[in-house]
GROMACS .gro file of N, CA, C and O in nm:
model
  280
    1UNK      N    1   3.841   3.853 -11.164
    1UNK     CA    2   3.847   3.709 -11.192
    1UNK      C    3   3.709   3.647 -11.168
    1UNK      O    4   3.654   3.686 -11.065
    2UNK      N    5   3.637   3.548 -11.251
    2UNK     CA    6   3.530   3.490 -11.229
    2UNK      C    7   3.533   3.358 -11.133
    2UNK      O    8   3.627   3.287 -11.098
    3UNK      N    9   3.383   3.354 -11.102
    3UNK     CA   10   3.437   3.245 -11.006
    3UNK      C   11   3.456   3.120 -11.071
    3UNK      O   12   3.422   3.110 -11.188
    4UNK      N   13   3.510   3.014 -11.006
    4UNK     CA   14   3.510   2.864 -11.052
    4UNK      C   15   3.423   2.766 -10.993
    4UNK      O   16   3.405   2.748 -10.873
    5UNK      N   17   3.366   2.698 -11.098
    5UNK     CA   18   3.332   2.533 -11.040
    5UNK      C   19   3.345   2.443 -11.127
    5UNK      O   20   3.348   2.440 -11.250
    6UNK      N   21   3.356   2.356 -11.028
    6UNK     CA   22   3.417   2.174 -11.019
    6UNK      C   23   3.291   2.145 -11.145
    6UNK      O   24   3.172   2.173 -11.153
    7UNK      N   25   3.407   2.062 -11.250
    7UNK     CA   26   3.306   1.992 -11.336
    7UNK      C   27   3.348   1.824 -11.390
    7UNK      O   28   3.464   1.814 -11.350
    8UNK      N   29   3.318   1.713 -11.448
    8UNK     CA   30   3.387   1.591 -11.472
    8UNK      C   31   3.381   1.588 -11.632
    8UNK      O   32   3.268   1.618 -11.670
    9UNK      N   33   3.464   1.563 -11.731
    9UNK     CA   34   3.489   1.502 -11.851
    9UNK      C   35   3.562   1.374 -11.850
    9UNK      O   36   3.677   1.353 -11.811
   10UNK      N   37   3.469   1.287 -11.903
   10UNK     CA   38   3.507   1.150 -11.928
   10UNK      C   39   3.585   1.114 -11.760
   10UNK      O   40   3.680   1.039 -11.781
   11UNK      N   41   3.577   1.134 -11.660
   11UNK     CA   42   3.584   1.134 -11.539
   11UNK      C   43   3.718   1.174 -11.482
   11UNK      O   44   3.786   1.118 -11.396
   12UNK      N   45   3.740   1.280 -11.546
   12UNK     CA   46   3.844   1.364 -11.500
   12UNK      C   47   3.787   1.513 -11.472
   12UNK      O   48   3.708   1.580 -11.539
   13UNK      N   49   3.852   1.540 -11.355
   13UNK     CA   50   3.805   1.690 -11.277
   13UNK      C   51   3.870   1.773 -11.301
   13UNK      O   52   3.992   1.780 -11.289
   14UNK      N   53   3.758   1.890 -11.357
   14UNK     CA   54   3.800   2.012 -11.432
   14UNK      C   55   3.758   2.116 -11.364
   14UNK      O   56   3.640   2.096 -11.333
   15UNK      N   57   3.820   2.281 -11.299
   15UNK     CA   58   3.758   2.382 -11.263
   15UNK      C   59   3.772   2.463 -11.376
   15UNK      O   60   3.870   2.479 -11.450
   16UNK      N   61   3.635   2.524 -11.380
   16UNK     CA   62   3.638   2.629 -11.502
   16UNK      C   63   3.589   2.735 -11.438
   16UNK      O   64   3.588   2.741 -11.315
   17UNK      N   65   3.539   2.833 -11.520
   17UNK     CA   66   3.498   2.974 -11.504
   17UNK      C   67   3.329   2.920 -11.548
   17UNK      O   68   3.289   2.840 -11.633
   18UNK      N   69   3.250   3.016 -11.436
   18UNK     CA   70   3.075   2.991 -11.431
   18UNK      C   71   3.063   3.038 -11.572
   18UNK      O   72   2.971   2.982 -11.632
   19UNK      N   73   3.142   3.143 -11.652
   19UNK     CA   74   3.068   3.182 -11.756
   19UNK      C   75   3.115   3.054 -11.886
   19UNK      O   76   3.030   3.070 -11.974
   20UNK      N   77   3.181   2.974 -11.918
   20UNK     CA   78   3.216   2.903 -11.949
   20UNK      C   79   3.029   2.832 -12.025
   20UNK      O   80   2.920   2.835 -11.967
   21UNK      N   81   3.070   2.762 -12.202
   21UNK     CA   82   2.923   2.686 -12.230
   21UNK      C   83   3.052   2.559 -12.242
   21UNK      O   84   3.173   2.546 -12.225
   22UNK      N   85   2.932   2.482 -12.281
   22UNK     CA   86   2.995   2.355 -12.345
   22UNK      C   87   3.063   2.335 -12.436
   22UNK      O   88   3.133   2.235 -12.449
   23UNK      N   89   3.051   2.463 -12.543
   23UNK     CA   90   3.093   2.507 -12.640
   23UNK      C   91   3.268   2.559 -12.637
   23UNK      O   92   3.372   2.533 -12.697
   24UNK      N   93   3.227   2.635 -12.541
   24UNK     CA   94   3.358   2.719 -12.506
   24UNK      C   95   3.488   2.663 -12.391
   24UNK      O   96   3.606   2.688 -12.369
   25UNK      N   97   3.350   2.546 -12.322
   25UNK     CA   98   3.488   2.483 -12.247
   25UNK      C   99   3.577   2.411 -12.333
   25UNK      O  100   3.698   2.431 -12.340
   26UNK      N  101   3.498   2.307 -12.411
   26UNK     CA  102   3.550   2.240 -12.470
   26UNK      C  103   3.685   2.257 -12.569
   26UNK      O  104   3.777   2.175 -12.580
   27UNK      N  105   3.667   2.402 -12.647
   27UNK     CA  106   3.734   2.497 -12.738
   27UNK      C  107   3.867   2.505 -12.647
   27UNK      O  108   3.975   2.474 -12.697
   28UNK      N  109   3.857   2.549 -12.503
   28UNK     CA  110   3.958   2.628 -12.408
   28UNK      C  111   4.038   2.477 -12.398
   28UNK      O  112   4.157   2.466 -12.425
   29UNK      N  113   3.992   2.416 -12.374
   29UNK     CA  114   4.086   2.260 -12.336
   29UNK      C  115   4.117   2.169 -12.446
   29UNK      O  116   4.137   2.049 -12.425
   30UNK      N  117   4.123   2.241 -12.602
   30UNK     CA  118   4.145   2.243 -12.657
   30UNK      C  119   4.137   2.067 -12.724
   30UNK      O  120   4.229   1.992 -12.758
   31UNK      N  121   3.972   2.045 -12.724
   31UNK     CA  122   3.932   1.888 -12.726
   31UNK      C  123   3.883   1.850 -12.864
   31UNK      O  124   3.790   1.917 -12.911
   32UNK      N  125   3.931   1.759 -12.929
   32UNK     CA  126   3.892   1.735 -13.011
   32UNK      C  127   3.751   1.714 -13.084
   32UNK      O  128   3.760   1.619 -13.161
   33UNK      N  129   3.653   1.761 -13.084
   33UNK     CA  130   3.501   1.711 -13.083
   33UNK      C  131   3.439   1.638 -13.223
   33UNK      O  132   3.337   1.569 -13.221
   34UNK      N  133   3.517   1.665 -13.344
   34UNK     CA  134   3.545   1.588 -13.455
   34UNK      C  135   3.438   1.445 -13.449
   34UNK      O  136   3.491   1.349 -13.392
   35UNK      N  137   3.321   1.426 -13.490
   35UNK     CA  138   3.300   1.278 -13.481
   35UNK      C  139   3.208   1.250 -13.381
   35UNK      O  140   3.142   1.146 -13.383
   36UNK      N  141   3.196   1.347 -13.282
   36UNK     CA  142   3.188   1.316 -13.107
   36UNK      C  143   3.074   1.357 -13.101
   36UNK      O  144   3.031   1.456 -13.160
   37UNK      N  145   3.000   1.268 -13.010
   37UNK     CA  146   2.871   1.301 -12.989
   37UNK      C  147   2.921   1.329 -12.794
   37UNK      O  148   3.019   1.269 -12.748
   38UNK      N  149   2.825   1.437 -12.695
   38UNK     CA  150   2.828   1.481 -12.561
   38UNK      C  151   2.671   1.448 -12.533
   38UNK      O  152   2.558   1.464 -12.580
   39UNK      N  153   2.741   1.394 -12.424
   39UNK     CA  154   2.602   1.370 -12.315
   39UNK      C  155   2.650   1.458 -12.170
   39UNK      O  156   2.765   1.472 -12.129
   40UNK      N  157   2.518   1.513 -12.107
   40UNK     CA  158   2.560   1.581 -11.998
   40UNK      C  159   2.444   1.502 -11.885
   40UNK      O  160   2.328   1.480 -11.919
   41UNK      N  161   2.496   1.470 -11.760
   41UNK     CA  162   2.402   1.370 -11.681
   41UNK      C  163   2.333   1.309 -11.791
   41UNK      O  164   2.220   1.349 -11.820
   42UNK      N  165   2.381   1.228 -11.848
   42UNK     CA  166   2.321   1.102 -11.904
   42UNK      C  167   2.226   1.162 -12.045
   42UNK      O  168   2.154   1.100 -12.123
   43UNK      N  169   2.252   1.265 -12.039
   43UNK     CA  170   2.137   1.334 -12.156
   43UNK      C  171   2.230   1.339 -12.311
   43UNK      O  172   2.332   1.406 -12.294
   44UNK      N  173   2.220   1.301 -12.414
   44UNK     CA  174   2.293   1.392 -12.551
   44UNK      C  175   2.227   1.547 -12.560
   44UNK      O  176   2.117   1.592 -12.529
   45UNK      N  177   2.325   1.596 -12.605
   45UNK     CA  178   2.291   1.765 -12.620
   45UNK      C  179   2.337   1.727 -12.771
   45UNK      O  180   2.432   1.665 -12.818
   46UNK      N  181   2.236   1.788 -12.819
   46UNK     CA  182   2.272   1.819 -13.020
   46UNK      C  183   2.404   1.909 -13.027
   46UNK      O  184   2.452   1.986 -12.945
   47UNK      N  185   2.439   1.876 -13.135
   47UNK     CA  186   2.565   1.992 -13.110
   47UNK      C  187   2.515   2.127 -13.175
   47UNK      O  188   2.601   2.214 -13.155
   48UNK      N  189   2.407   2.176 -13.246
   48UNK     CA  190   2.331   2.332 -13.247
   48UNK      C  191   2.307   2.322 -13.091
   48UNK      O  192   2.396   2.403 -13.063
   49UNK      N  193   2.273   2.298 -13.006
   49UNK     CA  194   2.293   2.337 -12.872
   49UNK      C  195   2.399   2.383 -12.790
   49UNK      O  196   2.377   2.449 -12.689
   50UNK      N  197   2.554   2.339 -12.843
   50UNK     CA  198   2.669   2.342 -12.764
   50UNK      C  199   2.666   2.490 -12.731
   50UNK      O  200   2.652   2.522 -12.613
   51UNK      N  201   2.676   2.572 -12.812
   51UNK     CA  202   2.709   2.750 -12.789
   51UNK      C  203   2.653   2.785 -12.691
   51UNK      O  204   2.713   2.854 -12.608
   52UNK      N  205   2.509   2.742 -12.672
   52UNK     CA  206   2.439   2.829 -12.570
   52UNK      C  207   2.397   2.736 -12.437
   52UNK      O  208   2.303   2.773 -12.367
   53UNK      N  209   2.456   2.636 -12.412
   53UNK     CA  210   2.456   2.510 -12.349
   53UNK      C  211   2.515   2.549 -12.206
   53UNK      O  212   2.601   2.466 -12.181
   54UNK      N  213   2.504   2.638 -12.107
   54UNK     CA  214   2.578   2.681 -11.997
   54UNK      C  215   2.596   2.519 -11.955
   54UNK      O  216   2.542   2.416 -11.998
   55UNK      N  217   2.736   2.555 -11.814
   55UNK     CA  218   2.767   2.407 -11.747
   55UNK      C  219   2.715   2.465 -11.583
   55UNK      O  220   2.688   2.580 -11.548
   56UNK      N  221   2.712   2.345 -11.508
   56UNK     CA  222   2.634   2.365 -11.333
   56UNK      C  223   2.741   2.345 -11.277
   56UNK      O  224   2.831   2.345 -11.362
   57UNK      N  225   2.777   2.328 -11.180
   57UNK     CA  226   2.860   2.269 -11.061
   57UNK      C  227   2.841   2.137 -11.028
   57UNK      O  228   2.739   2.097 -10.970
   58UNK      N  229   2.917   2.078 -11.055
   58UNK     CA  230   2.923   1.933 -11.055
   58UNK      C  231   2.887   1.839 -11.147
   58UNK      O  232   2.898   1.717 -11.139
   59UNK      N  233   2.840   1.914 -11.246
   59UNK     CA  234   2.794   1.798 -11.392
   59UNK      C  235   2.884   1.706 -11.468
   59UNK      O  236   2.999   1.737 -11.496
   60UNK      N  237   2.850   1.635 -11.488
   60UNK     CA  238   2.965   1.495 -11.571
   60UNK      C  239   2.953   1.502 -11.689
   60UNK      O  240   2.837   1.490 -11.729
   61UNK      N  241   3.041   1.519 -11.777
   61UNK     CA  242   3.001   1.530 -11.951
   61UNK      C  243   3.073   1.428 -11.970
   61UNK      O  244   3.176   1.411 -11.904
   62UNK      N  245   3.027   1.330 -12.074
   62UNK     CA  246   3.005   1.233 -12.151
   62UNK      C  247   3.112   1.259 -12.313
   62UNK      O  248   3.077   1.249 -12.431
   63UNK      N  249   3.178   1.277 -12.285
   63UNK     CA  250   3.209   1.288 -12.465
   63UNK      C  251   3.275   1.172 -12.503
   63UNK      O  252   3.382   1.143 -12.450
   64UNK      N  253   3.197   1.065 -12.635
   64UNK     CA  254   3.216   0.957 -12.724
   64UNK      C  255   3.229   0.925 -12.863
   64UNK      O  256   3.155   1.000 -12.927
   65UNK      N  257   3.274   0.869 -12.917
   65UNK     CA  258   3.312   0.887 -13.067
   65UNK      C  259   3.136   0.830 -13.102
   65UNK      O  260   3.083   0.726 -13.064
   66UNK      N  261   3.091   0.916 -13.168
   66UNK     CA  262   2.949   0.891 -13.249
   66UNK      C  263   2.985   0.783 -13.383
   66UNK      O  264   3.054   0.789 -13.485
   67UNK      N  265   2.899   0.688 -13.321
   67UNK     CA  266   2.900   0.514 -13.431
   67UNK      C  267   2.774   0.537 -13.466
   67UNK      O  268   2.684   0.569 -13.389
   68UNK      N  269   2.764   0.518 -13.617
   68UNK     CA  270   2.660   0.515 -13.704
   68UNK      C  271   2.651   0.345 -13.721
   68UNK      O  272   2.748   0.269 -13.714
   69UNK      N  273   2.497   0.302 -13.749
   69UNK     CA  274   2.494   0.226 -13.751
   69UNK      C  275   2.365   0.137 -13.774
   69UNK      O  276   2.277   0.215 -13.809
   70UNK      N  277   2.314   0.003 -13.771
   70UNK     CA  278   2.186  -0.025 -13.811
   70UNK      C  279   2.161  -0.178 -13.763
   70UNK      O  280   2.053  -0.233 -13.786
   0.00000   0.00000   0.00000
């Protein structure tokens, strides 16, 4: 079994597995990402980044419906 750590989405607390990306958590918790732009500590990650995007212990992800606009 791998180990776990504590992570936050939209400020709910999640334990996952260290090998876990952003990519793959997201997939496992089966989240809609459709539309959605992710920020991790306050940062956007492109989504060509998600796959290889590992998560830390204790990081807060951000996920928001992406508004186009001018």
């Amino acid at each position: 079994m791998n180990d776990l750590m504590s992570i936050e989405l939209n400020g709910v607390s999640y334990r996952v597995e260290v090998t876990h990306t952003l990519s793959s958590f997201l997939e496992y918790h089966g989240i809609d990402t459709q539309g959605c732009a992710v920020a991790i500590s306050n940062q956007i990650i492109p989504r060509s980044e998600w796959q290889k995007r590992g998560l830390s212990q204790g990081e807060s992800i951000s996920l928001f419906q992406a508004i186009a606009g001018g």
